[in-house]
PDB file of C-alpha atoms in Angstrom:
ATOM      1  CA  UNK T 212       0.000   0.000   0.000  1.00 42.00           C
ATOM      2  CA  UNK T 213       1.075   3.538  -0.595  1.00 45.00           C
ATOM      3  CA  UNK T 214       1.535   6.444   1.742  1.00 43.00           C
ATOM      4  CA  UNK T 215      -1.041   8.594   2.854  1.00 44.00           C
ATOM      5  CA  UNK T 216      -0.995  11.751  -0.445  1.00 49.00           C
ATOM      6  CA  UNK T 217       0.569   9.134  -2.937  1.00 63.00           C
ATOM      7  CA  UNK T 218      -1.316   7.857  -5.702  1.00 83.00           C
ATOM      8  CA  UNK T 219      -0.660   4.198  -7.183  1.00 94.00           C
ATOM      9  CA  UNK T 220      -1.825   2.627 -10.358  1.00 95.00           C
ATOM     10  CA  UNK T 221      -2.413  -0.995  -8.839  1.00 96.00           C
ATOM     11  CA  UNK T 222      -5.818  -2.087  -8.479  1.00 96.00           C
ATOM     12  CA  UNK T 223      -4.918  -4.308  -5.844  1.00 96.00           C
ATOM     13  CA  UNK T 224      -4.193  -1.420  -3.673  1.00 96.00           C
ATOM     14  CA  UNK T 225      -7.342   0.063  -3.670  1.00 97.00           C
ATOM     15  CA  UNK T 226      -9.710  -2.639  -2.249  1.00 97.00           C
ATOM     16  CA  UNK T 227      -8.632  -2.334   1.761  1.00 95.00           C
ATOM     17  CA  UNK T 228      -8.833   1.193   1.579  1.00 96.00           C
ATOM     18  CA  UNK T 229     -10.570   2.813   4.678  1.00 96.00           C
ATOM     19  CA  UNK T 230     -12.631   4.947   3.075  1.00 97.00           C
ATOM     20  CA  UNK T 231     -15.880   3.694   0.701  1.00 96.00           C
ATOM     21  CA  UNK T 232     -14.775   5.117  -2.335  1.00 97.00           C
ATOM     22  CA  UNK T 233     -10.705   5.305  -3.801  1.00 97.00           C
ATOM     23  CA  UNK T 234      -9.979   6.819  -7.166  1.00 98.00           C
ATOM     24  CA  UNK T 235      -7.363   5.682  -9.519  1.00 97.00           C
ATOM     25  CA  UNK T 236      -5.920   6.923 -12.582  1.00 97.00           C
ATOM     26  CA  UNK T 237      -4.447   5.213 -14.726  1.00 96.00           C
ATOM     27  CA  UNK T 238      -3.312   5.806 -19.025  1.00 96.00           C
ATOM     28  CA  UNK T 239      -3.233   3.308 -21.526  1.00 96.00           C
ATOM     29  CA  UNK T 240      -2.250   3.348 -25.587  1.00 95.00           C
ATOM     30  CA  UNK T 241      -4.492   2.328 -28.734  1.00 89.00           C
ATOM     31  CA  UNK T 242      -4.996  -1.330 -28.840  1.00 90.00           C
ATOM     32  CA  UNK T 243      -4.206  -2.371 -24.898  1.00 95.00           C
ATOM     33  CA  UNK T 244      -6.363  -5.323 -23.654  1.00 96.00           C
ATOM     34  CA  UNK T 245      -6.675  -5.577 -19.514  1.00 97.00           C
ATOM     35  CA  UNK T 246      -7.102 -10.152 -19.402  1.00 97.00           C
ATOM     36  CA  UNK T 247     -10.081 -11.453 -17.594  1.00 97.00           C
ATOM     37  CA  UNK T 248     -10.109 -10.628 -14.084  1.00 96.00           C
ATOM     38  CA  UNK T 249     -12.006  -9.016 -11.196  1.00 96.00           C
ATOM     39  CA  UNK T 250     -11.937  -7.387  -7.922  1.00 96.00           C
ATOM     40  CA  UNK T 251     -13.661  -7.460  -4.548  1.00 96.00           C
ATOM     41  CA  UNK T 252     -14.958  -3.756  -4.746  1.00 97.00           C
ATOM     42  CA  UNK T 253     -17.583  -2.406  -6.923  1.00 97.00           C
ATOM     43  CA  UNK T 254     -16.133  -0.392  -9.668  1.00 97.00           C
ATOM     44  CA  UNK T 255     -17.151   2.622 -12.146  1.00 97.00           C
ATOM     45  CA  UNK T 256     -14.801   2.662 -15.110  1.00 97.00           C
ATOM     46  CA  UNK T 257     -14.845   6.329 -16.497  1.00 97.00           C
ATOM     47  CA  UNK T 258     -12.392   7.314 -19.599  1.00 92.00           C
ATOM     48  CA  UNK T 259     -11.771  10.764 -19.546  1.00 90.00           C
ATOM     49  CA  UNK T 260     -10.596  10.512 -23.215  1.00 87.00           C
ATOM     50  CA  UNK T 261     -10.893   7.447 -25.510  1.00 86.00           C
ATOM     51  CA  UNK T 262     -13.294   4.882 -25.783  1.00 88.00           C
ATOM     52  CA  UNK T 263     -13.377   1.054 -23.624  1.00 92.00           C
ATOM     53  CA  UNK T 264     -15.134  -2.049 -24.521  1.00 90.00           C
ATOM     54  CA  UNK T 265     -15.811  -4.598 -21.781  1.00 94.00           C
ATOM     55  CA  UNK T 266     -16.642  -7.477 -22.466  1.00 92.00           C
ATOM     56  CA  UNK T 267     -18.188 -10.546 -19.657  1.00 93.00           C
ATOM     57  CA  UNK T 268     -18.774 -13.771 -20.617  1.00 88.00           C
ATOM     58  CA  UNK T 269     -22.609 -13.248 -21.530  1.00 87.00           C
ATOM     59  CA  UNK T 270     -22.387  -9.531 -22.690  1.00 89.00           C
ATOM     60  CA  UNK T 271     -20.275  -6.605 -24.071  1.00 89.00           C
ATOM     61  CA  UNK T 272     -20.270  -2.620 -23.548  1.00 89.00           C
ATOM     62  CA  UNK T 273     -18.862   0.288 -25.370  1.00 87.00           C
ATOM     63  CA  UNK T 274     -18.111   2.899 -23.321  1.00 89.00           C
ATOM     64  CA  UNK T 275     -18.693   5.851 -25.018  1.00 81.00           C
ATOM     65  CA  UNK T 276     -17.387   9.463 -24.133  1.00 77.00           C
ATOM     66  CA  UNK T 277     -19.836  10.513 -21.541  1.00 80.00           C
ATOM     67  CA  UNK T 278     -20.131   7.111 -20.192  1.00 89.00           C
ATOM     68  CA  UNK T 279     -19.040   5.271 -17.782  1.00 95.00           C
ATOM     69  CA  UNK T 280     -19.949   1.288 -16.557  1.00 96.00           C
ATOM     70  CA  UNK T 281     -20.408   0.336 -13.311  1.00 97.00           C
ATOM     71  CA  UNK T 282     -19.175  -3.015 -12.258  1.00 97.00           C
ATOM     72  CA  UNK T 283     -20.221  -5.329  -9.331  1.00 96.00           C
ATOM     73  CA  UNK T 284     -17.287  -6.315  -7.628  1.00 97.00           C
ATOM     74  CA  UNK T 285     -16.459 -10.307  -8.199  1.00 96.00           C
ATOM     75  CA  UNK T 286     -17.550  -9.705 -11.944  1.00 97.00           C
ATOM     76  CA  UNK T 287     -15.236 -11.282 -14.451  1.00 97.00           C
ATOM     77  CA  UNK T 288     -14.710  -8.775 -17.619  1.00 97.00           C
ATOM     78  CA  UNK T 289     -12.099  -7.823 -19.993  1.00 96.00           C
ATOM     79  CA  UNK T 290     -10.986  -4.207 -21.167  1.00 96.00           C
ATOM     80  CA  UNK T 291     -10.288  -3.170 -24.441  1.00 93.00           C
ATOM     81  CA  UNK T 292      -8.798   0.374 -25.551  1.00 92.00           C
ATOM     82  CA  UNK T 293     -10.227   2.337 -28.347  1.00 86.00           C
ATOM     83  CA  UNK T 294      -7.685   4.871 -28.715  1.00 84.00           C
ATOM     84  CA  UNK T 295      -5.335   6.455 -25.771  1.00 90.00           C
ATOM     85  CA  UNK T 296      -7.267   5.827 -22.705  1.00 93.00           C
ATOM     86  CA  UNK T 297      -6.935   8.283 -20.097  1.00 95.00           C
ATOM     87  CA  UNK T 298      -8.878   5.881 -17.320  1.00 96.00           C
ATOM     88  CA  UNK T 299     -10.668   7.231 -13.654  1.00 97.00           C
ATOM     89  CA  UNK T 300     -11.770   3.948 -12.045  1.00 97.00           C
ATOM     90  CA  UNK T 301     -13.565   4.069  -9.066  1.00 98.00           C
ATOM     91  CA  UNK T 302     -13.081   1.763  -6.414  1.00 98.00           C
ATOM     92  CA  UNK T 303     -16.310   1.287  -4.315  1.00 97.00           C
ATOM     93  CA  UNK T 304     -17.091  -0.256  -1.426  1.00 96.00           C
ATOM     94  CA  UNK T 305     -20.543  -1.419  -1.684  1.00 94.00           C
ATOM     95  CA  UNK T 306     -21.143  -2.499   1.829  1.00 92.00           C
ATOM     96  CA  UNK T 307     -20.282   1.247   3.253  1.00 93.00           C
ATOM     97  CA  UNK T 308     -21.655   3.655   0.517  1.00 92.00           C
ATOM     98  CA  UNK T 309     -24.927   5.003   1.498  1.00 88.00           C
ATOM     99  CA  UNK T 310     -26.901   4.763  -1.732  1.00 87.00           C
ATOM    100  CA  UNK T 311     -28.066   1.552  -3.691  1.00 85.00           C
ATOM    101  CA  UNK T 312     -25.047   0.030  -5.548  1.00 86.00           C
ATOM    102  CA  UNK T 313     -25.963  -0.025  -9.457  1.00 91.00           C
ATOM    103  CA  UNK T 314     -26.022  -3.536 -11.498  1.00 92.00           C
ATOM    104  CA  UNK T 315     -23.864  -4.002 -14.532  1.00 94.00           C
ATOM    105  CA  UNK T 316     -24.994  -1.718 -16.843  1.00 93.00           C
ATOM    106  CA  UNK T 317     -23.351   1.836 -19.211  1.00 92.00           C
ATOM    107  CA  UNK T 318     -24.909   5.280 -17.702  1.00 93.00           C
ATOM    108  CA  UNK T 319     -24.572   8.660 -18.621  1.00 90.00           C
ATOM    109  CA  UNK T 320     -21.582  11.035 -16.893  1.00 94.00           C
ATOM    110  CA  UNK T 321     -23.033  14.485 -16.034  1.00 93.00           C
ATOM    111  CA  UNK T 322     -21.397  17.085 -16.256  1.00 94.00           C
ATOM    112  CA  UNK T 323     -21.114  17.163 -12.727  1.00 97.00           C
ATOM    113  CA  UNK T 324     -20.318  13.845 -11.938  1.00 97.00           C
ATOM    114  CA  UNK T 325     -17.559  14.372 -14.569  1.00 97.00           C
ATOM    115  CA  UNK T 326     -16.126  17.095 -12.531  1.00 97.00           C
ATOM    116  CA  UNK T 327     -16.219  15.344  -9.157  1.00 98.00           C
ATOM    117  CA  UNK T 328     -14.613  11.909 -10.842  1.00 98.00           C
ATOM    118  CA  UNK T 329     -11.561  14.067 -11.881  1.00 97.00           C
ATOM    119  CA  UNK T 330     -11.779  16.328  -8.316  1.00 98.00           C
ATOM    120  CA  UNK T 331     -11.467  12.752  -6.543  1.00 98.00           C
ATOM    121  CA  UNK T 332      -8.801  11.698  -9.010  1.00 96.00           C
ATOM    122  CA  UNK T 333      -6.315  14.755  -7.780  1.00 95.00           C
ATOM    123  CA  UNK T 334      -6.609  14.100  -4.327  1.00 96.00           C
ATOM    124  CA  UNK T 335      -4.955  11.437  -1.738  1.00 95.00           C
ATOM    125  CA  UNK T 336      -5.855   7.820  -2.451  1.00 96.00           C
ATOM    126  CA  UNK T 337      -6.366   7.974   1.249  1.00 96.00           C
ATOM    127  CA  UNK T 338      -8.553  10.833   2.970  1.00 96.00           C
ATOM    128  CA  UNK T 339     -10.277  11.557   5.891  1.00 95.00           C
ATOM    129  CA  UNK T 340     -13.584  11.131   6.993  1.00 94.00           C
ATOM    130  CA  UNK T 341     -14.829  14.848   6.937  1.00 93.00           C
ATOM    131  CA  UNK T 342     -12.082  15.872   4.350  1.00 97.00           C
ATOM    132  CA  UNK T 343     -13.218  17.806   1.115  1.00 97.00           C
ATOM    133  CA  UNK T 344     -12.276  14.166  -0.595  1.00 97.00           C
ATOM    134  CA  UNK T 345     -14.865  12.437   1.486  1.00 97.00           C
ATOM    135  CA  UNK T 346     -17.380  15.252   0.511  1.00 98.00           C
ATOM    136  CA  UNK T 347     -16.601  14.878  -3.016  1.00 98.00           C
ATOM    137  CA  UNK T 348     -17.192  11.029  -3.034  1.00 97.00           C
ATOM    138  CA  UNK T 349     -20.315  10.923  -1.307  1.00 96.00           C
ATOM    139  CA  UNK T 350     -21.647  13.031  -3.955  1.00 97.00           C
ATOM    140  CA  UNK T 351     -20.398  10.984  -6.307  1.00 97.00           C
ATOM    141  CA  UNK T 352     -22.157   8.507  -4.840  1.00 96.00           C
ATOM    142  CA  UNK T 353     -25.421  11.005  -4.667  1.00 96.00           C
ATOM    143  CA  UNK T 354     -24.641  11.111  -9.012  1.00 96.00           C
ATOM    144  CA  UNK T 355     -24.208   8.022  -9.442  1.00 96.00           C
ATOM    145  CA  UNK T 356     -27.245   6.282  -8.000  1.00 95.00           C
ATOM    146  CA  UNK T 357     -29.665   9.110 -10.205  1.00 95.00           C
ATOM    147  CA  UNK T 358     -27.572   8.633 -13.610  1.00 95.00           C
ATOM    148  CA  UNK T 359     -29.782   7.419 -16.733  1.00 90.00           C
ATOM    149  CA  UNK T 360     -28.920   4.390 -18.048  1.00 89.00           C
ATOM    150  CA  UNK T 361     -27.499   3.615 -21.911  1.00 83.00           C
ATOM    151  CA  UNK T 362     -28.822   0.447 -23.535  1.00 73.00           C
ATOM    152  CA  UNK T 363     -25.152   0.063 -24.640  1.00 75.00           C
ATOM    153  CA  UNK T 364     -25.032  -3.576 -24.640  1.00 83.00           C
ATOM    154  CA  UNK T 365     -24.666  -6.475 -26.342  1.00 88.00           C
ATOM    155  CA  UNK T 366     -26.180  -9.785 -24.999  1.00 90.00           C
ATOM    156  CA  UNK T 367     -23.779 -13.537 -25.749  1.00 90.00           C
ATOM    157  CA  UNK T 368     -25.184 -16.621 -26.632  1.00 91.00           C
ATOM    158  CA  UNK T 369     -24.418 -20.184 -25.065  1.00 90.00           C
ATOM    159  CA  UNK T 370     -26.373 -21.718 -28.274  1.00 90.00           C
ATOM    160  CA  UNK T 371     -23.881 -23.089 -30.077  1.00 89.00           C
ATOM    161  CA  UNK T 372     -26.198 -22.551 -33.746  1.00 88.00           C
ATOM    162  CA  UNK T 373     -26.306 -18.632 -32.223  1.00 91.00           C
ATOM    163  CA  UNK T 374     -22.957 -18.493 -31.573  1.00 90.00           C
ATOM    164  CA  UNK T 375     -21.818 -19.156 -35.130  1.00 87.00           C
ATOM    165  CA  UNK T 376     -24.598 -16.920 -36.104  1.00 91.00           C
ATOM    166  CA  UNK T 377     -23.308 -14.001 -33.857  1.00 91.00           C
ATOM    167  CA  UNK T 378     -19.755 -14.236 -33.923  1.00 89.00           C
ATOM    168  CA  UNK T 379     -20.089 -13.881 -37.945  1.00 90.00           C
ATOM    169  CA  UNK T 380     -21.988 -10.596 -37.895  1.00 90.00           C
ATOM    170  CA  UNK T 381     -19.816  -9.195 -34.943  1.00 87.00           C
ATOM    171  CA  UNK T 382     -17.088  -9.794 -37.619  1.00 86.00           C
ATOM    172  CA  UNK T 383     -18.793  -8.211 -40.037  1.00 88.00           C
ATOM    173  CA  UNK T 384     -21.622  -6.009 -38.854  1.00 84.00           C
ATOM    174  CA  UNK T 385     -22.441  -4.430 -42.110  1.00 82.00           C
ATOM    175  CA  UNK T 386     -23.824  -8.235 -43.264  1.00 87.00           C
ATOM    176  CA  UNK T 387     -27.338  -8.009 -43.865  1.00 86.00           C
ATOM    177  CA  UNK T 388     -28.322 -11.595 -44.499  1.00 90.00           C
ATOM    178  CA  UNK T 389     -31.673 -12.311 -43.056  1.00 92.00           C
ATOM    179  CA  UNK T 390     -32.943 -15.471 -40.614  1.00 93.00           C
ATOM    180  CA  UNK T 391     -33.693 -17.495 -43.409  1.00 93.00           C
ATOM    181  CA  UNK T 392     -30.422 -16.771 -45.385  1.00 91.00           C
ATOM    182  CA  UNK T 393     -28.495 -17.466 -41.712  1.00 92.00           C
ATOM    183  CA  UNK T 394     -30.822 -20.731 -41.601  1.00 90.00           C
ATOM    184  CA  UNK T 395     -28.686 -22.549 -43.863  1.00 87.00           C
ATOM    185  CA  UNK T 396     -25.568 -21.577 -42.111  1.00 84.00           C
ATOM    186  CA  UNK T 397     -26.654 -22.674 -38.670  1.00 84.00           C
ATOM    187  CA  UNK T 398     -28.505 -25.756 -38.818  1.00 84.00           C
ATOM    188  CA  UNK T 399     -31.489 -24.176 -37.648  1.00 90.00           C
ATOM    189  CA  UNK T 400     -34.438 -22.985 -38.905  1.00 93.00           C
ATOM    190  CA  UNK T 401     -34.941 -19.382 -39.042  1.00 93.00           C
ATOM    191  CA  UNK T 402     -38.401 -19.813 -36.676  1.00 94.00           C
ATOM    192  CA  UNK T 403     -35.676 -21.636 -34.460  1.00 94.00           C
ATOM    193  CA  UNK T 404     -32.945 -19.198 -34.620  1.00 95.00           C
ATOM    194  CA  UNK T 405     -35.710 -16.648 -33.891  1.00 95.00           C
ATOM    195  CA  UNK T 406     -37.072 -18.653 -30.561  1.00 94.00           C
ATOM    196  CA  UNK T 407     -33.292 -18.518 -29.219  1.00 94.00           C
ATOM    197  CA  UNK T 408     -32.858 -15.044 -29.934  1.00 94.00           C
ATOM    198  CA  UNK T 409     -35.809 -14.329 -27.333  1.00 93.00           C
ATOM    199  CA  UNK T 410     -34.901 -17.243 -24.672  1.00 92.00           C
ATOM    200  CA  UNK T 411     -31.436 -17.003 -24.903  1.00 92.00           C
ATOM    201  CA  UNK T 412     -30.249 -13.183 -25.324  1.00 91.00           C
ATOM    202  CA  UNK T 413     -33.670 -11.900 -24.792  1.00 91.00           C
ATOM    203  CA  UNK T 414     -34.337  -9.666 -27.356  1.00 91.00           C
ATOM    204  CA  UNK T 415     -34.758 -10.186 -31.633  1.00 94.00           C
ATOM    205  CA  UNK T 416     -32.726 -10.807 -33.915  1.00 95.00           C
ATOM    206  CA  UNK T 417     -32.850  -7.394 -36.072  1.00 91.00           C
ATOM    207  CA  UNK T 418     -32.622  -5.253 -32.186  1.00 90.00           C
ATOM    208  CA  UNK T 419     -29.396  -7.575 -31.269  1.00 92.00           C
ATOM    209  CA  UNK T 420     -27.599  -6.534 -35.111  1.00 91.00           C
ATOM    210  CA  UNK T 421     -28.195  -3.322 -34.640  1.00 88.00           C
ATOM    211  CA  UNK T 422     -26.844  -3.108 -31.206  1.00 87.00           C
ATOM    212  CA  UNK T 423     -23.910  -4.475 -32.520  1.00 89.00           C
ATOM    213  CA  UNK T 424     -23.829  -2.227 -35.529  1.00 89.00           C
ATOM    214  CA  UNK T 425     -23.903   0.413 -33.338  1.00 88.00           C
ATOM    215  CA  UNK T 426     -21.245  -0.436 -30.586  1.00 85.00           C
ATOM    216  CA  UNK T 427     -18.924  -1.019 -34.065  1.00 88.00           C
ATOM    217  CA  UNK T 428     -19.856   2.345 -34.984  1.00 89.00           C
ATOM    218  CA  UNK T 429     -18.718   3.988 -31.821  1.00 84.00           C
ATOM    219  CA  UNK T 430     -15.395   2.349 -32.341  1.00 82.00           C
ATOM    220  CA  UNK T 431     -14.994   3.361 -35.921  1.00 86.00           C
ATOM    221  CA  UNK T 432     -15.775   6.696 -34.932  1.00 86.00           C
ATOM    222  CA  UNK T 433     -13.639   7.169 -32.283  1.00 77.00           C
ATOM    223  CA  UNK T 434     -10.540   6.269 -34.602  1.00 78.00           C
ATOM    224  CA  UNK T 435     -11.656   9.167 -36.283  1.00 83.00           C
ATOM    225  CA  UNK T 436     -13.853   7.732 -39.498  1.00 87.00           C
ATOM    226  CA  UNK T 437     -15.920  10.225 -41.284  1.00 91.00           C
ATOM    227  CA  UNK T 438     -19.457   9.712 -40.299  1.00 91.00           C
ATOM    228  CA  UNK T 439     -20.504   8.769 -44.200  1.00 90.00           C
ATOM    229  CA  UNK T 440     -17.996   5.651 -44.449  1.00 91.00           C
ATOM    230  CA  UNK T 441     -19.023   4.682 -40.989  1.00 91.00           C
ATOM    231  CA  UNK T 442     -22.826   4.365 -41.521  1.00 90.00           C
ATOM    232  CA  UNK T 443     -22.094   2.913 -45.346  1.00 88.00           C
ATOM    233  CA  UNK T 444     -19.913   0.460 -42.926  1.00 87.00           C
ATOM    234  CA  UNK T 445     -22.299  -0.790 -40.894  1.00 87.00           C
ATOM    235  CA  UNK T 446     -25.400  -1.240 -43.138  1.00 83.00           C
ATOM    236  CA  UNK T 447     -27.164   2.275 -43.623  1.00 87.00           C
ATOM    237  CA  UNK T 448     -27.571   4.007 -46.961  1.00 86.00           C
ATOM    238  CA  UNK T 449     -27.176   7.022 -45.862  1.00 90.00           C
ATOM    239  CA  UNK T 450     -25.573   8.823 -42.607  1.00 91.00           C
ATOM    240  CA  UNK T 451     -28.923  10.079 -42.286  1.00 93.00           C
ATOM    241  CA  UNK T 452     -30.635   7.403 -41.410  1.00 91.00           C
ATOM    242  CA  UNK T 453     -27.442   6.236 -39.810  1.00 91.00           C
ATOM    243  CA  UNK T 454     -27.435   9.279 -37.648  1.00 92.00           C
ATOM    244  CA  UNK T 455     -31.104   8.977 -36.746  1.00 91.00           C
ATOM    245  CA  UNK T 456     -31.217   5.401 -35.510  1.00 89.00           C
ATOM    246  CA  UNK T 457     -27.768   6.003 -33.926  1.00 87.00           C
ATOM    247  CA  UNK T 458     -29.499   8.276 -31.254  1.00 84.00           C
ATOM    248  CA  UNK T 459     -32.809   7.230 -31.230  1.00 82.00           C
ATOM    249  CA  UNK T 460     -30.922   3.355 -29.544  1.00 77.00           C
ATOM    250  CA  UNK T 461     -27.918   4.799 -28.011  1.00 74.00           C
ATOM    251  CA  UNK T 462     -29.054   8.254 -27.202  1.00 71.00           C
ATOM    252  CA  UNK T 463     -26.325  10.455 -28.101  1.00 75.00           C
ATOM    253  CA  UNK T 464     -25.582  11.665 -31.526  1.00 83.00           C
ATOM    254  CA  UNK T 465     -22.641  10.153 -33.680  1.00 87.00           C
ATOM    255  CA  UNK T 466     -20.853  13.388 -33.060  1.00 81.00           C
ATOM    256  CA  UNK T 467     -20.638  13.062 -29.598  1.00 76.00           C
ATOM    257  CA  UNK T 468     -18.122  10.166 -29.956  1.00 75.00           C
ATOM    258  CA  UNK T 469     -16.102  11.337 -33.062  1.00 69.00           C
ATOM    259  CA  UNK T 470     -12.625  11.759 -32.632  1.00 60.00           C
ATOM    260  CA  UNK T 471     -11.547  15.300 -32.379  1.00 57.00           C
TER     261      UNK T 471
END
């Protein structure tokens, strides 16, 4: 463990910390991949430039700008970079935080919370109890628990006819082959591969594409592709329609996560 006022970039040194809530920062180039792992605390993973994709072993998240995830502590995942990655992670004790602690799911970053992720990220790892730190986190905590959620993922199948299904048009998510064209390629019929859509990921077939369409997108356009060749990319005729659908599912426009 560090000293009181010094900051380290090792997760493990963040779950015994005496307070509920320890901030970490943390930098990582284009291309990095954190392995499968976990850690006792809750966690909110918050990039205050680039974009992450997490990935369990039933679902994936982008993380756009403007998002953050929130983790359960013991929750295997995987981390991929989009980009440099300047990373806040939040450490989080759930049993000593006052307010609710959120599932695994993307929300939105306020302004405000913004601000009081990268207040909490300048001062000690370790504070005291009525120090402006410990003010700052519990209204984090206050931002947190009111923040709207993003329907930014994407359900995993365990049905082996799904999974050769899915893994194909995460490949490629521009394909646009329906049910009954996939039919031939999975063994199933496409009434079939439609009932295991619902049971087993829990939404349809054309929903599930175009969540993965769109997570794709938000990658492409954080590299810095031209809206245009991203929605031809990905299946739209125009950015358009691209654009429209883009925030009408992910609710934020595809500016808001275009490189600078």
């Amino acid at each position: 463990m560090t000293q009181t006022g010094q900051r380290s970039t090792d997760p493990q040194d963040y779950q015994g910390l005496p307070q509920a809530i320890g901030a970490m920062s943390k930098r990582f180039t284009d291309g990095h991949v954190i392995p499968v792992h976990c850690h006792q605390r809750d966690q909110l993973l918050y990039a205050a430039s680039g974009i992450m994709r997490l990935q369990t072993e039933r679902r994936a998240w982008v993380v756009p700008p403007d998002g953050a995830i929130c983790i359960p502590g013991g929750t295997d995942h995987t981390v991929r970079m989009f980009g440099p990655v300047d990373m806040r992670t939040l450490y989080i004790d759930a049993a000593s935080v006052r307010e609710r602690p959120r599932p695994l799911c993307v929300i939105a970053v306020s302004s405000l919370l913004r601000e009081l992720i990268l207040a909490l990220s300048e001062e000690p790892m370790v504070y005291e109890p009525e120090s402006r730190a410990a003010q700052i986190a519990r209204l984090i905590e206050i931002e947190i628990a009111v923040a709207r959620e993003l329907a930014l993922h994407v359900p995993l199948p365990t049905d082996p006819r799904l999974q050769t299904l899915c893994a194909a048009l995460m490949a490629d998510p521009s394909d646009s082959r329906t049910l009954d064209h996939w039919s031939q390629v999975s063994g199933a019929s496409a009434r079939t591969l439609a009932r295991l859509f619902d049971q087993d990921l829990g939404i349809g077939f054309t929903e599930w594409r175009q969540r993965v369409r769109f997570q794709s997108a938000i990658e492409s356009l954080s590299r810095g592709n031209p809206v245009s060749i991203v929605a031809r990319n990905h299946g739209y005729s125009s950015p358009s329609a691209f654009s429209s659908a883009f925030r009408k599912v992910m609710g934020i426009a595809p500016s808001d996560v275009a490189a600078d």
